[in-house]
Amino acid sequence: MKLLVIGCGQCGGRIADEFALLNRVTHVQRGIGVVTNVLAVNTDVADLSGLSHMESDYQHRILVGGQKTSGHGVGKINEIGAELAREDGDKVIESISATQRLFETDAFLIIAGAAGGTGSGALPVLTQLLKERYREKPVYNLIVLPFRYEEMTEERSVYNVGTCLKSAYLVADAIFLVDNQRYIRKNISIRNNFAKINYLVVKPFYNLLCAGEETNLKYIGSRVLDAGDIIQTLAGWTVIGYGEARIPRIRLPGEDKLHFRKKITETQKGVQAMDKAIGELSLKCNATDARRGLYLLTAPPEEMNMDLIKELSTSLKNIATEAIIRSGDYPREKGSLEVTVVLSDLVNSRKVTEYFTKTINYISITKRRRGGIEYEHRGIEEAFKDIPSLVSPPNSVRSFIEDR
Ligand SMILES: Nc1nc2c(ncn2[C@@H]2O[C@H](COP(=O)(O)OP(=O)(O)OP(=O)(O)O)[C@@H](O)[C@H]2O)c(=O)[nH]1
Ligand SMILES: [Mg+2]
């Protein structure tokens, strides 16, 4: 499957940059491309300059609202992020149209951190724009949810998340949810944390995108999971996970035939990798809420057998009881068994519902607060109303006085 990736804001830009790196790696390691283009959209020049792997010309690093913000961001106000993306949306469309391999693109992936201003606002607006322009291609979102401490220290974050999630849900074909809090590594600086988190966020896409693009017969599985399967699986709220189990690289002489004990171990390793993938889903969720799902097994061909595939199917079906499950095998890696899992069309997510509740609370608290401030202002105005003024009242006030 080939994606055209667009990162909005700092978080989105950095993760998109990680996809640019992923594409380079798949080219070098496997001779295949999985990303047709990577664009970053931002109101902040410094954020755009900080990216490393994607192209650096203005058609790939797109500054929106430059006149209004002077290239300094929108200070967490996602309504402004949305407005600027709307005004400069043509720049993004132009860059997409200029993509040489646009016709090969299976889907768009738009990425942003929900708690910021630029990305949170731009993501749903660009999603809607792309949905209208490219009706035949699905538009997916990858939305990063904030760390817990951000919600506590920056009140506005919750409102940004709530409005971003709702708006995205109304327009996107599917939304990958990624919870920063799940990836937090203690005792590492935030900068290193982000680099590590972004690597872990993108990693599950590696095999998933490659599997259907292989042309070398040696690496084509008996059941190929291609773009069609992935598109059929992705809908609404979605999570993704990846797990790996090491297997010994060297076979001892006489081990060519699979000993029954070894076969049992392989099956266990496969289930172990699947458990890990489920345990490390990008957002904690209840698997029974999924209506669709898929898994991909990547392993050396000699390690793949029907028992293992059957075992993995059963293992996923046992937890995602309500889901239609698609699957594939990808004969590849030496030395490890890798499993990628996607749970999609989630009918419920505690975390998402909590954000909506918290956003509604935030709205009512700020309304009350604003009402209080207006009342206090009126109190002061009332107190000075009989004192003569040395300046003429502003036009609006004058016409109001004259009208009376
Ligand atoms: N995983 C991950 N999260 C990030 C990264 N950078 C920022 N975030 C998260 O994204 C949210 C902030 O969004 P940003 O992308 O910085 O904001 P922005 O879209 O640039 O918007 P403004 O700066 O407000 O104009 C916070 O929840 C951060 O924790 C990153 O590189 N990786
Ligand atoms: Mg920013």
Short mmCIF file of C-alpha atoms and ligand atoms in Angstrom, two decimals:
data_model
loop_
_atom_site.label_atom_id
_atom_site.label_comp_id
_atom_site.label_asym_id
_atom_site.label_seq_id
_atom_site.Cartn_x
_atom_site.Cartn_y
_atom_site.Cartn_z
CA MET A 1 0.00 0.00 0.00
CA LYS A 2 1.29 3.43 -0.90
CA LEU A 3 0.47 6.51 1.13
CA LEU A 4 0.78 10.21 0.50
CA VAL A 5 1.58 11.60 3.94
CA ILE A 6 0.81 15.11 5.17
CA GLY A 7 1.98 16.28 8.60
CA CYS A 8 0.27 19.31 10.15
CA GLY A 9 1.87 21.36 12.93
CA GLN A 10 5.03 20.36 14.74
CA CYS A 11 3.95 16.93 15.91
CA GLY A 12 2.39 16.01 12.57
CA GLY A 13 5.41 17.31 10.68
CA ARG A 14 7.82 15.25 12.74
CA ILE A 15 5.85 12.03 12.37
CA ALA A 16 5.47 12.68 8.63
CA ASP A 17 9.25 13.14 8.55
CA GLU A 18 9.55 9.70 10.18
CA PHE A 19 7.43 8.29 7.33
CA ALA A 20 9.90 9.88 4.88
CA LEU A 21 12.66 7.99 6.68
CA LEU A 22 10.60 4.79 6.64
CA ASN A 23 10.27 5.10 2.88
CA ARG A 24 14.02 5.47 2.52
CA VAL A 25 14.54 2.35 4.64
CA THR A 26 12.05 0.27 2.63
CA HIS A 27 13.84 1.37 -0.56
CA VAL A 28 17.26 0.40 0.77
CA GLN A 29 16.26 -2.79 2.59
CA ARG A 30 13.54 -4.10 0.31
CA GLY A 31 13.74 -2.16 -2.94
CA ILE A 32 10.16 -0.95 -2.67
CA GLY A 33 8.50 2.41 -2.05
CA VAL A 34 5.51 2.77 0.27
CA VAL A 35 5.18 6.56 0.41
CA THR A 36 4.54 8.60 -2.75
CA ASN A 37 5.17 11.99 -1.17
CA VAL A 38 5.58 13.63 2.23
CA LEU A 39 4.37 17.17 2.91
CA ALA A 40 4.53 19.24 6.08
CA VAL A 41 2.07 22.08 6.70
CA ASN A 42 2.72 24.63 9.42
CA THR A 43 2.22 28.22 10.52
CA ASP A 44 5.65 28.14 12.12
CA VAL A 45 8.82 28.51 10.06
CA ALA A 46 11.07 27.16 12.82
CA ASP A 47 9.05 23.92 13.05
CA LEU A 48 9.35 23.41 9.29
CA SER A 49 13.10 24.01 9.43
CA GLY A 50 13.54 21.37 12.14
CA LEU A 51 12.56 18.44 9.86
CA SER A 52 15.34 16.25 8.48
CA HIS A 53 14.27 13.50 6.11
CA MET A 54 11.67 15.02 3.81
CA GLU A 55 12.38 17.39 0.91
CA SER A 56 13.12 20.93 1.99
CA ASP A 57 11.64 23.04 -0.82
CA TYR A 58 8.57 25.24 -0.32
CA GLN A 59 6.34 22.77 -2.14
CA HIS A 60 7.03 20.12 0.48
CA ARG A 61 7.38 22.32 3.57
CA ILE A 62 4.31 24.48 3.22
CA LEU A 63 3.93 27.62 5.31
CA VAL A 64 0.30 28.62 5.77
CA GLY A 65 -0.92 31.96 7.15
CA GLY A 66 2.59 33.40 6.87
CA GLN A 67 1.22 36.94 6.45
CA LYS A 68 -0.97 36.71 9.53
CA THR A 69 1.31 34.95 11.99
CA SER A 70 4.65 36.15 10.55
CA GLY A 71 5.67 32.49 10.67
CA HIS A 72 5.35 32.20 14.46
CA GLY A 73 2.49 29.74 14.94
CA VAL A 74 -1.02 30.25 16.29
CA GLY A 75 -0.34 29.90 20.02
CA LYS A 76 -2.61 26.90 20.62
CA ILE A 77 -5.77 28.44 19.16
CA ASN A 78 -6.91 25.68 16.83
CA GLU A 79 -9.70 27.79 15.30
CA ILE A 80 -6.95 29.99 13.83
CA GLY A 81 -5.07 26.88 12.66
CA ALA A 82 -8.25 25.75 10.89
CA GLU A 83 -8.87 29.16 9.34
CA LEU A 84 -5.32 29.52 8.01
CA ALA A 85 -5.37 26.00 6.55
CA ARG A 86 -8.65 26.86 4.82
CA GLU A 87 -7.25 30.08 3.39
CA ASP A 88 -4.04 28.45 2.13
CA GLY A 89 -5.46 25.02 1.32
CA ASP A 90 -4.73 25.62 -2.37
CA LYS A 91 -1.00 25.45 -1.65
CA VAL A 92 -1.46 21.91 -0.34
CA ILE A 93 -3.59 20.86 -3.29
CA GLU A 94 -0.97 22.28 -5.68
CA SER A 95 1.77 20.23 -4.03
CA ILE A 96 -0.34 17.10 -4.14
CA SER A 97 -1.10 17.65 -7.83
CA ALA A 98 2.62 18.06 -8.50
CA THR A 99 3.35 14.63 -6.96
CA GLN A 100 4.82 12.47 -9.70
CA ARG A 101 3.43 9.21 -8.34
CA LEU A 102 0.06 10.58 -7.34
CA PHE A 103 -1.70 8.00 -9.52
CA GLU A 104 -0.01 5.20 -7.53
CA THR A 105 -1.21 6.60 -4.20
CA ASP A 106 -3.71 4.29 -2.53
CA ALA A 107 -4.68 6.67 0.28
CA PHE A 108 -3.81 9.91 2.05
CA LEU A 109 -2.63 9.98 5.64
CA ILE A 110 -2.92 13.31 7.46
CA ILE A 111 -1.16 13.53 10.83
CA ALA A 112 -1.33 16.00 13.75
CA GLY A 113 -1.12 16.39 17.50
CA ALA A 114 -4.67 17.09 18.72
CA ALA A 115 -3.66 19.33 21.62
CA GLY A 116 -1.76 22.01 19.67
CA GLY A 117 -3.18 24.85 17.59
CA THR A 118 -1.95 24.54 14.02
CA GLY A 119 -2.12 20.78 13.45
CA SER A 120 -5.29 20.29 15.49
CA GLY A 121 -7.11 22.89 13.40
CA ALA A 122 -5.55 22.16 10.02
CA LEU A 123 -6.05 18.36 10.08
CA PRO A 124 -9.86 18.23 9.74
CA VAL A 125 -9.93 21.14 7.29
CA LEU A 126 -7.37 19.52 4.97
CA THR A 127 -9.09 16.14 5.34
CA GLN A 128 -12.34 17.67 4.16
CA LEU A 129 -10.59 19.48 1.30
CA LEU A 130 -8.92 16.26 0.11
CA LYS A 131 -12.13 14.27 0.43
CA GLU A 132 -13.80 16.78 -1.89
CA ARG A 133 -10.92 16.89 -4.39
CA TYR A 134 -9.94 13.22 -4.57
CA ARG A 135 -13.17 11.36 -4.15
CA GLU A 136 -11.76 8.01 -5.22
CA LYS A 137 -9.00 7.87 -2.59
CA PRO A 138 -9.58 7.31 1.13
CA VAL A 139 -8.31 9.98 3.51
CA TYR A 140 -7.04 8.66 6.84
CA ASN A 141 -5.97 10.61 9.91
CA LEU A 142 -3.39 9.81 12.53
CA ILE A 143 -4.13 11.85 15.64
CA VAL A 144 -1.75 12.08 18.60
CA LEU A 145 -3.36 12.53 22.01
CA PRO A 146 -1.46 14.56 24.63
CA PHE A 147 0.44 13.43 27.71
CA ARG A 148 -1.59 13.50 30.91
CA TYR A 149 0.46 16.36 32.36
CA GLU A 150 -0.43 18.58 29.39
CA GLU A 151 -4.12 18.23 30.11
CA MET A 152 -3.55 19.30 33.67
CA THR A 153 -1.26 22.24 32.99
CA GLU A 154 -2.72 23.54 29.74
CA GLU A 155 -6.49 23.80 29.98
CA ARG A 156 -6.90 24.70 26.34
CA SER A 157 -5.41 21.33 25.29
CA VAL A 158 -8.55 19.41 26.17
CA TYR A 159 -10.72 21.76 24.11
CA ASN A 160 -8.36 21.41 21.15
CA VAL A 161 -8.46 17.61 21.41
CA GLY A 162 -12.27 17.50 21.69
CA THR A 163 -12.87 19.77 18.70
CA CYS A 164 -10.17 18.08 16.61
CA LEU A 165 -11.49 14.55 17.29
CA LYS A 166 -15.09 15.46 16.57
CA SER A 167 -14.26 17.33 13.36
CA ALA A 168 -11.94 14.58 12.12
CA TYR A 169 -14.56 11.91 12.80
CA LEU A 170 -17.06 13.80 10.65
CA VAL A 171 -14.80 13.86 7.59
CA ALA A 172 -12.07 11.18 7.69
CA ASP A 173 -12.46 7.60 6.46
CA ALA A 174 -10.59 6.30 9.51
CA ILE A 175 -8.64 7.78 12.40
CA PHE A 176 -5.58 6.09 13.90
CA LEU A 177 -5.46 7.14 17.54
CA VAL A 178 -2.06 7.39 19.19
CA ASP A 179 -1.80 8.12 22.90
CA ASN A 180 1.50 9.81 23.80
CA GLN A 181 1.05 8.71 27.40
CA ARG A 182 1.34 5.05 26.32
CA TYR A 183 4.86 5.59 25.02
CA ILE A 184 6.29 7.66 27.81
CA ARG A 185 9.74 6.54 28.83
CA LYS A 186 10.88 7.75 32.19
CA ASN A 187 14.29 9.40 32.65
CA ILE A 188 14.63 10.42 29.02
CA SER A 189 14.50 14.06 27.90
CA ILE A 190 11.35 15.18 26.09
CA ARG A 191 13.32 15.65 22.87
CA ASN A 192 14.60 12.07 22.92
CA ASN A 193 11.21 10.87 24.01
CA PHE A 194 9.57 12.39 20.95
CA ALA A 195 12.14 10.88 18.62
CA LYS A 196 11.63 7.46 20.20
CA ILE A 197 7.84 7.80 20.29
CA ASN A 198 7.70 8.85 16.64
CA TYR A 199 9.82 5.85 15.68
CA LEU A 200 7.50 3.53 17.61
CA VAL A 201 4.39 5.16 16.13
CA VAL A 202 5.58 4.60 12.55
CA LYS A 203 7.19 1.18 12.99
CA PRO A 204 3.95 -0.89 12.80
CA PHE A 205 3.36 0.51 9.30
CA TYR A 206 6.60 -0.94 7.95
CA ASN A 207 5.53 -4.52 7.19
CA LEU A 208 1.90 -3.53 6.76
CA LEU A 209 2.66 -1.18 3.87
CA CYS A 210 5.38 -3.37 2.33
CA ALA A 211 3.49 -6.68 2.22
CA GLY A 212 1.28 -5.80 -0.75
CA GLU A 213 4.05 -4.03 -2.67
CA GLU A 214 6.49 -6.94 -2.92
CA THR A 215 7.23 -8.06 -6.46
CA ASN A 216 9.89 -10.68 -5.71
CA LEU A 217 8.16 -14.08 -5.71
CA LYS A 218 10.33 -15.18 -2.81
CA TYR A 219 8.63 -12.66 -0.54
CA ILE A 220 5.06 -13.08 -1.61
CA GLY A 221 2.96 -14.84 0.98
CA SER A 222 0.32 -17.50 0.43
CA ARG A 223 -2.25 -14.95 1.58
CA VAL A 224 -1.09 -11.45 0.63
CA LEU A 225 -2.47 -8.59 2.68
CA ASP A 226 -2.69 -5.79 0.13
CA ALA A 227 -4.06 -2.24 -0.08
CA GLY A 228 -7.55 -3.58 -0.79
CA ASP A 229 -7.62 -5.59 2.46
CA ILE A 230 -6.33 -2.64 4.47
CA ILE A 231 -8.85 -0.22 2.94
CA GLN A 232 -11.66 -2.70 3.66
CA THR A 233 -10.52 -2.91 7.28
CA LEU A 234 -10.06 0.77 8.06
CA ALA A 235 -13.12 2.67 9.28
CA GLY A 236 -13.76 5.14 12.09
CA TRP A 237 -11.69 4.97 15.30
CA THR A 238 -8.68 2.73 14.80
CA VAL A 239 -5.64 1.50 16.75
CA ILE A 240 -2.48 -0.23 15.56
CA GLY A 241 0.12 -2.37 17.33
CA TYR A 242 3.27 -4.31 16.60
CA GLY A 243 4.97 -7.18 18.40
CA GLU A 244 8.05 -9.24 17.79
CA ALA A 245 9.50 -12.49 19.11
CA ARG A 246 13.07 -13.52 18.45
CA ILE A 247 13.83 -16.97 17.05
CA PRO A 248 17.24 -18.59 16.86
CA ARG A 249 18.98 -17.76 13.58
CA ILE A 250 21.15 -20.83 13.31
CA ARG A 251 19.77 -24.27 12.66
CA LEU A 252 21.78 -27.11 14.03
CA PRO A 253 22.72 -29.92 11.64
CA GLY A 254 19.86 -32.34 11.28
CA GLU A 255 17.35 -29.64 12.21
CA ASP A 256 16.13 -29.15 8.66
CA LYS A 257 13.08 -31.19 9.38
CA LEU A 258 10.94 -29.46 11.92
CA HIS A 259 11.04 -31.29 15.20
CA PHE A 260 7.61 -31.40 16.80
CA ARG A 261 8.95 -29.59 19.88
CA LYS A 262 10.30 -26.79 17.73
CA LYS A 263 6.98 -26.45 15.96
CA ILE A 264 5.25 -25.99 19.30
CA THR A 265 7.78 -23.33 20.27
CA GLU A 266 7.17 -21.48 17.02
CA THR A 267 3.47 -21.41 17.61
CA GLN A 268 4.09 -20.11 21.12
CA LYS A 269 6.44 -17.44 19.76
CA GLY A 270 3.81 -16.37 17.24
CA VAL A 271 1.19 -16.01 19.95
CA GLN A 272 3.74 -14.19 22.09
CA ALA A 273 4.33 -11.66 19.28
CA MET A 274 0.59 -11.24 18.83
CA ASP A 275 0.12 -10.65 22.59
CA LYS A 276 2.85 -8.05 22.48
CA ALA A 277 1.19 -6.29 19.53
CA ILE A 278 -2.12 -6.20 21.41
CA GLY A 279 -0.38 -5.03 24.59
CA GLU A 280 1.27 -2.20 22.71
CA LEU A 281 -1.69 -0.90 20.75
CA SER A 282 -1.36 2.83 20.04
CA LEU A 283 -4.28 3.53 22.39
CA LYS A 284 -5.60 1.32 25.13
CA CYS A 285 -8.97 0.00 24.04
CA ASN A 286 -11.42 -2.80 24.50
CA ALA A 287 -10.92 -5.27 21.63
CA THR A 288 -14.57 -6.35 21.79
CA ASP A 289 -15.47 -2.83 20.60
CA ALA A 290 -13.80 -3.49 17.23
CA ARG A 291 -16.02 -4.38 14.29
CA ARG A 292 -13.09 -4.93 11.92
CA GLY A 293 -9.53 -6.03 12.37
CA LEU A 294 -6.49 -7.45 10.67
CA TYR A 295 -3.20 -9.06 11.46
CA LEU A 296 -0.09 -9.61 9.41
CA LEU A 297 2.47 -12.26 10.24
CA THR A 298 5.98 -11.55 9.00
CA ALA A 299 8.43 -14.40 9.48
CA PRO A 300 11.02 -16.53 7.69
CA PRO A 301 9.12 -18.77 5.25
CA GLU A 302 10.29 -21.97 6.96
CA GLU A 303 8.77 -20.79 10.25
CA MET A 304 5.33 -20.19 8.81
CA ASN A 305 2.93 -23.08 8.96
CA MET A 306 -0.81 -23.55 8.97
CA ASP A 307 -0.92 -24.29 12.70
CA LEU A 308 0.73 -21.00 13.49
CA ILE A 309 -1.64 -19.03 11.26
CA LYS A 310 -4.65 -20.85 12.68
CA GLU A 311 -3.44 -20.21 16.21
CA LEU A 312 -2.99 -16.49 15.55
CA SER A 313 -6.44 -16.18 13.98
CA THR A 314 -8.01 -17.91 16.98
CA SER A 315 -6.03 -15.80 19.39
CA LEU A 316 -7.24 -12.52 17.80
CA LYS A 317 -10.78 -13.75 17.31
CA ASN A 318 -10.92 -14.69 21.01
CA ILE A 319 -10.46 -11.08 22.06
CA ALA A 320 -11.98 -9.18 19.11
CA THR A 321 -15.10 -11.28 19.24
CA GLU A 322 -17.30 -8.97 17.18
CA ALA A 323 -14.81 -8.19 14.43
CA ILE A 324 -14.47 -9.35 10.84
CA ILE A 325 -10.80 -10.28 10.74
CA ARG A 326 -8.56 -10.19 7.68
CA SER A 327 -5.10 -11.67 7.73
CA GLY A 328 -1.98 -12.20 5.70
CA ASP A 329 1.44 -13.78 5.81
CA TYR A 330 4.62 -12.12 4.63
CA PRO A 331 7.67 -14.36 4.28
CA ARG A 332 10.53 -12.09 5.16
CA GLU A 333 12.56 -11.43 8.30
CA LYS A 334 15.23 -13.82 9.45
CA GLY A 335 15.55 -14.32 13.16
CA SER A 336 12.18 -13.00 14.24
CA LEU A 337 8.45 -13.50 14.11
CA GLU A 338 6.63 -10.20 13.76
CA VAL A 339 2.95 -9.49 14.10
CA THR A 340 1.13 -6.28 13.15
CA VAL A 341 -2.41 -5.84 14.43
CA VAL A 342 -5.05 -3.27 13.47
CA LEU A 343 -8.34 -2.98 15.32
CA SER A 344 -10.78 -0.70 13.54
CA ASP A 345 -14.36 0.53 13.46
CA LEU A 346 -14.30 0.75 17.26
CA VAL A 347 -17.83 1.43 18.43
CA ASN A 348 -16.58 2.80 21.71
CA SER A 349 -13.47 4.31 23.23
CA ARG A 350 -13.38 5.37 26.85
CA LYS A 351 -10.58 7.80 26.18
CA VAL A 352 -12.38 9.52 23.28
CA THR A 353 -15.64 9.76 25.22
CA GLU A 354 -13.75 11.25 28.17
CA TYR A 355 -12.33 13.95 25.92
CA PHE A 356 -15.80 14.90 24.71
CA THR A 357 -17.08 15.12 28.29
CA LYS A 358 -14.08 17.17 29.40
CA THR A 359 -14.46 19.51 26.40
CA ILE A 360 -18.10 20.18 27.25
CA ASN A 361 -17.07 20.95 30.85
CA TYR A 362 -14.32 23.25 29.62
CA ILE A 363 -16.81 25.14 27.42
CA SER A 364 -19.26 25.67 30.26
CA ILE A 365 -16.50 26.73 32.70
CA THR A 366 -15.03 29.26 30.25
CA LYS A 367 -18.51 30.63 29.46
CA ARG A 368 -19.17 31.12 33.16
CA ARG A 369 -15.75 32.68 33.64
CA ARG A 370 -16.26 35.03 30.70
CA GLY A 371 -19.69 35.99 32.05
CA GLY A 372 -18.06 36.82 35.41
CA ILE A 373 -15.38 38.99 33.83
CA GLU A 374 -17.94 40.88 31.75
CA TYR A 375 -19.95 41.46 34.90
CA GLU A 376 -16.86 42.79 36.71
CA HIS A 377 -16.05 45.09 33.79
CA ARG A 378 -19.57 46.41 33.88
CA GLY A 379 -19.10 47.09 37.59
CA ILE A 380 -16.10 49.34 36.91
CA GLU A 381 -17.88 51.12 34.05
CA GLU A 382 -20.84 51.73 36.31
CA ALA A 383 -18.52 53.25 38.95
CA PHE A 384 -16.85 55.76 36.58
CA LYS A 385 -19.90 56.74 34.55
CA ASP A 386 -20.31 60.22 36.20
CA ILE A 387 -16.62 61.18 35.84
CA PRO A 388 -15.95 63.44 32.81
CA SER A 389 -13.68 61.97 30.13
CA LEU A 390 -10.77 63.81 28.46
CA VAL A 391 -11.09 61.84 25.21
CA SER A 392 -14.02 61.55 22.85
CA PRO A 393 -15.80 58.17 23.01
CA PRO A 394 -15.01 55.66 20.22
CA ASN A 395 -17.25 55.88 17.11
CA SER A 396 -19.37 52.94 18.06
CA VAL A 397 -20.17 54.47 21.46
CA ARG A 398 -20.78 57.92 19.91
CA SER A 399 -23.28 56.64 17.37
CA PHE A 400 -24.96 54.69 20.13
CA ILE A 401 -25.26 57.92 22.20
CA GLU A 402 -26.44 59.94 19.15
CA ASP A 403 -29.05 57.32 18.26
CA ARG A 404 -30.60 57.80 21.64
N1 LIG B 1 4.38 11.94 19.54
C1 LIG B 1 4.70 13.23 19.41
N2 LIG B 1 3.97 14.17 19.99
C2 LIG B 1 4.33 15.46 19.81
C3 LIG B 1 5.47 15.84 19.07
N3 LIG B 1 5.59 17.19 19.11
C4 LIG B 1 4.53 17.64 19.83
N4 LIG B 1 3.77 16.59 20.26
C5 LIG B 1 2.51 16.66 21.00
O1 LIG B 1 1.62 17.45 20.21
C6 LIG B 1 0.89 18.36 21.01
C7 LIG B 1 1.25 19.77 20.64
O2 LIG B 1 1.08 19.93 19.29
P1 LIG B 1 2.11 20.66 18.34
O3 LIG B 1 2.21 19.81 17.11
O4 LIG B 1 3.37 20.99 19.05
O5 LIG B 1 1.34 21.99 18.04
P2 LIG B 1 1.16 22.71 16.64
O6 LIG B 1 0.23 21.93 15.79
O7 LIG B 1 2.51 22.99 16.06
O8 LIG B 1 0.38 24.04 17.05
P3 LIG B 1 0.90 25.44 17.65
O9 LIG B 1 2.35 25.29 17.95
O10 LIG B 1 0.03 25.65 18.82
O11 LIG B 1 0.64 26.41 16.54
C8 LIG B 1 1.27 18.02 22.43
O12 LIG B 1 0.30 17.13 22.93
C9 LIG B 1 2.63 17.36 22.33
O13 LIG B 1 2.87 16.43 23.36
C10 LIG B 1 6.25 14.80 18.47
O14 LIG B 1 7.26 15.00 17.78
N5 LIG B 1 5.80 13.52 18.66
MG MG B 2 3.87 24.61 16.59
#
